[in-house]
PDB file of C-alpha atoms in Angstrom:
ATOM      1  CA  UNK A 230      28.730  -8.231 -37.265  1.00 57.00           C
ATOM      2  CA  UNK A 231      27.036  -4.641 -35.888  1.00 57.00           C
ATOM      3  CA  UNK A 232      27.563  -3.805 -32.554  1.00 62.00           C
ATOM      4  CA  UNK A 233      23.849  -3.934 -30.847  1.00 61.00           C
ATOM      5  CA  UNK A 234      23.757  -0.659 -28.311  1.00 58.00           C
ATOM      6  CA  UNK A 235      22.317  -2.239 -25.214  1.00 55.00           C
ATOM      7  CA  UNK A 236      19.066  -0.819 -23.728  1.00 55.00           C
ATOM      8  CA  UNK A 237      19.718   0.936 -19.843  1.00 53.00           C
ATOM      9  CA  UNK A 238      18.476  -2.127 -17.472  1.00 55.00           C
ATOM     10  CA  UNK A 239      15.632  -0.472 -15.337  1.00 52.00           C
ATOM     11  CA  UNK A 240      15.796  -2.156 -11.747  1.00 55.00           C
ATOM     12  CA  UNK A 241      13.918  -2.987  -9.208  1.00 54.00           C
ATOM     13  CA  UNK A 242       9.980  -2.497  -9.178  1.00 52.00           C
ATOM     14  CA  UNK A 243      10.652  -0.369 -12.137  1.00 56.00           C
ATOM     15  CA  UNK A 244      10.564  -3.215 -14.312  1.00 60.00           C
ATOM     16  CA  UNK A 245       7.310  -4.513 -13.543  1.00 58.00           C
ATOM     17  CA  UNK A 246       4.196  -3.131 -15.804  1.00 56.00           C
ATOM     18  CA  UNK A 247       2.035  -2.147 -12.829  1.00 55.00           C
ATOM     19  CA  UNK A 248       5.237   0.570 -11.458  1.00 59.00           C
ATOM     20  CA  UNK A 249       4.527   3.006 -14.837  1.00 59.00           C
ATOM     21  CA  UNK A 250       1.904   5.342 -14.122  1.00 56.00           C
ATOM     22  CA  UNK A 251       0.282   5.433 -17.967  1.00 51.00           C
ATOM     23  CA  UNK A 252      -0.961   1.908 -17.841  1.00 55.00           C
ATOM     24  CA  UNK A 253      -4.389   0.707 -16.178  1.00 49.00           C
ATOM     25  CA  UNK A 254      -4.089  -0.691 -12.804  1.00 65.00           C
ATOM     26  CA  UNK A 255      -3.604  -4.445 -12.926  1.00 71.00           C
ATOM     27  CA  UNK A 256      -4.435  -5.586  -9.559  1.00 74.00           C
ATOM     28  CA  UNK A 257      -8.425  -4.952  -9.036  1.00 78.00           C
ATOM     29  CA  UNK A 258      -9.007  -7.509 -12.223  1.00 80.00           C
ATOM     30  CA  UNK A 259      -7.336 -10.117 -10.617  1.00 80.00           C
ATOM     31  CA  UNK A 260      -7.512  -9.428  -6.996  1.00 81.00           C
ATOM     32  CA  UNK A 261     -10.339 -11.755  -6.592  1.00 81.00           C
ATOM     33  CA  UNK A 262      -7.763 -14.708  -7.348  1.00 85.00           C
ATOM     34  CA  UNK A 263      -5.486 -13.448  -4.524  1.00 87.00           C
ATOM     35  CA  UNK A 264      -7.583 -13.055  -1.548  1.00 91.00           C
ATOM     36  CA  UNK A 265      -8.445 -16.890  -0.921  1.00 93.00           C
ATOM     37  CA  UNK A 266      -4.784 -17.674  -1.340  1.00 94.00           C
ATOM     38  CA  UNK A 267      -3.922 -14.301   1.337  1.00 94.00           C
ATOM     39  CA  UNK A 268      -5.624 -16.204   4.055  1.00 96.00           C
ATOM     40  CA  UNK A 269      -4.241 -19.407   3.532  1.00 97.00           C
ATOM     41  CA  UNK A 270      -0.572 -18.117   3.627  1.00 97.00           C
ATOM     42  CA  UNK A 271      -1.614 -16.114   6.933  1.00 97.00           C
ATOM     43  CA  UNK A 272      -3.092 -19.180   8.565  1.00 97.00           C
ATOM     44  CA  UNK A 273       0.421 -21.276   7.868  1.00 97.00           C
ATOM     45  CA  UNK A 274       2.194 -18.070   8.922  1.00 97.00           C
ATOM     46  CA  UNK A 275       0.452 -17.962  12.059  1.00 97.00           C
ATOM     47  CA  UNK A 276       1.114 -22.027  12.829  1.00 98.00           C
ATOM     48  CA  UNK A 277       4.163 -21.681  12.110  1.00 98.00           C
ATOM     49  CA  UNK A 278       4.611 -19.072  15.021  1.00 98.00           C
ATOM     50  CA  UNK A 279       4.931 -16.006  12.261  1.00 96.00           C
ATOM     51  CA  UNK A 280       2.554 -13.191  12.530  1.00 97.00           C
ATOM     52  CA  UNK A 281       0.259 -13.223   9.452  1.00 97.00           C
ATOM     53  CA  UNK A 282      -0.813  -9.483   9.162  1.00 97.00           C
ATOM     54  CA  UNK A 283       0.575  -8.548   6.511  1.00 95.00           C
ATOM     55  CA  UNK A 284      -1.265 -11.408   4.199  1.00 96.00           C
ATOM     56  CA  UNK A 285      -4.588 -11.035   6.098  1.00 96.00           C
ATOM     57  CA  UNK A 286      -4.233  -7.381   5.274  1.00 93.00           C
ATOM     58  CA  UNK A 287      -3.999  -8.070   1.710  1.00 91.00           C
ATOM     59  CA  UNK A 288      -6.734 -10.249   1.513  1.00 93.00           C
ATOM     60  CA  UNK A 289      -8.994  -7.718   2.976  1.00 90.00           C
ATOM     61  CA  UNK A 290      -7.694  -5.763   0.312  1.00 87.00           C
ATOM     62  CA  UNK A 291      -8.343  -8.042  -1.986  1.00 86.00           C
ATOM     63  CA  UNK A 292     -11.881  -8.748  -1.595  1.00 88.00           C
ATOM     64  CA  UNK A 293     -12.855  -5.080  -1.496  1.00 89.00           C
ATOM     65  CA  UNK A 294     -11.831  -5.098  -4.833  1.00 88.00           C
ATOM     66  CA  UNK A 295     -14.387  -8.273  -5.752  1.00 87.00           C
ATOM     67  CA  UNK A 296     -16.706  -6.504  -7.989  1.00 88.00           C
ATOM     68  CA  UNK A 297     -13.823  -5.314 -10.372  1.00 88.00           C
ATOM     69  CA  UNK A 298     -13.537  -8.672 -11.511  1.00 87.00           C
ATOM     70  CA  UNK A 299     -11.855  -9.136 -15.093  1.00 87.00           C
ATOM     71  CA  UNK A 300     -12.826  -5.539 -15.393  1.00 87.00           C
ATOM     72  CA  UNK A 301      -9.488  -4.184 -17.197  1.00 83.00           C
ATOM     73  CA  UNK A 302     -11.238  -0.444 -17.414  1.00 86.00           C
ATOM     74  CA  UNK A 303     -10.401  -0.272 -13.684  1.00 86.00           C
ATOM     75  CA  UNK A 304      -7.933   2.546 -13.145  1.00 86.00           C
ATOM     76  CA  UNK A 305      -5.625   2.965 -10.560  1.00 83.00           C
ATOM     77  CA  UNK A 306      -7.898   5.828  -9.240  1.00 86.00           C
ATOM     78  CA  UNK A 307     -10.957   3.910  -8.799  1.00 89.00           C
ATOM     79  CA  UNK A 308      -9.218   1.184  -7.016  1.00 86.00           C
ATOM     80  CA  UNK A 309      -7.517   3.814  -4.383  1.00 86.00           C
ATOM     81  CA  UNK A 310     -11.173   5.272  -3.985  1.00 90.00           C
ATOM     82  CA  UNK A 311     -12.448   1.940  -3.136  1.00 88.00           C
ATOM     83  CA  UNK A 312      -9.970   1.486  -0.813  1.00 87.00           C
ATOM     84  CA  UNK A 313     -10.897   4.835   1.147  1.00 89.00           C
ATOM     85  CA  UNK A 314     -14.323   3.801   1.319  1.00 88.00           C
ATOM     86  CA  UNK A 315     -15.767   2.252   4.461  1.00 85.00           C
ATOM     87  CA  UNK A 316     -15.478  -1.563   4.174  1.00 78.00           C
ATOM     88  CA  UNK A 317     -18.687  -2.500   2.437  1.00 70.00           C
ATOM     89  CA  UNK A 318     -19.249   0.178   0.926  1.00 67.00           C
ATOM     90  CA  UNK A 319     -17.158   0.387  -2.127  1.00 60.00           C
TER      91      UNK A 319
END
């Protein structure tokens, strides 16, 4: 039986699409989905005793990104611009 010549194992956030720089930016298509579910893990962070920063942060995040729903054209670019934009005002 041939020997198969193994592929070099990328590691780490490598591996996921979103970490190479060619392809569109994932996130602002489906951010829309996350930001509900952000504020509900901060809340049970936060009875729990846990500070829930981080997750509110990224559900503010989130929403700014509302009106690039299902839009796969989004690029990575846009989504940063948004992001420097007053809140509102993206």
């Amino acid at each position: 039986m041939p020997r198969r010549t193994a592929r070099p194992r990328r590691r780490g956030a490598a591996r996921h699409p979103s970490a190479d720089p060619r392809r569109p930016a994932g996130a602002g298509p489906h951010a829309w989905r996350w930001e509900p579910e952000m504020r509900e893990i901060a809340d049970t962070c936060e009875a729990a005793g846990i500070p829930g920063d981080f997750a509110r942060t990224a559900a503010r995040t989130s929403a700014r990104w509302d009106h690039h729903k299902d839009d796969h054209t989004v690029t990575g670019a846009r989504l940063l611009a948004d992001l420097r934009q007053p809140p509102g005002r993206e």
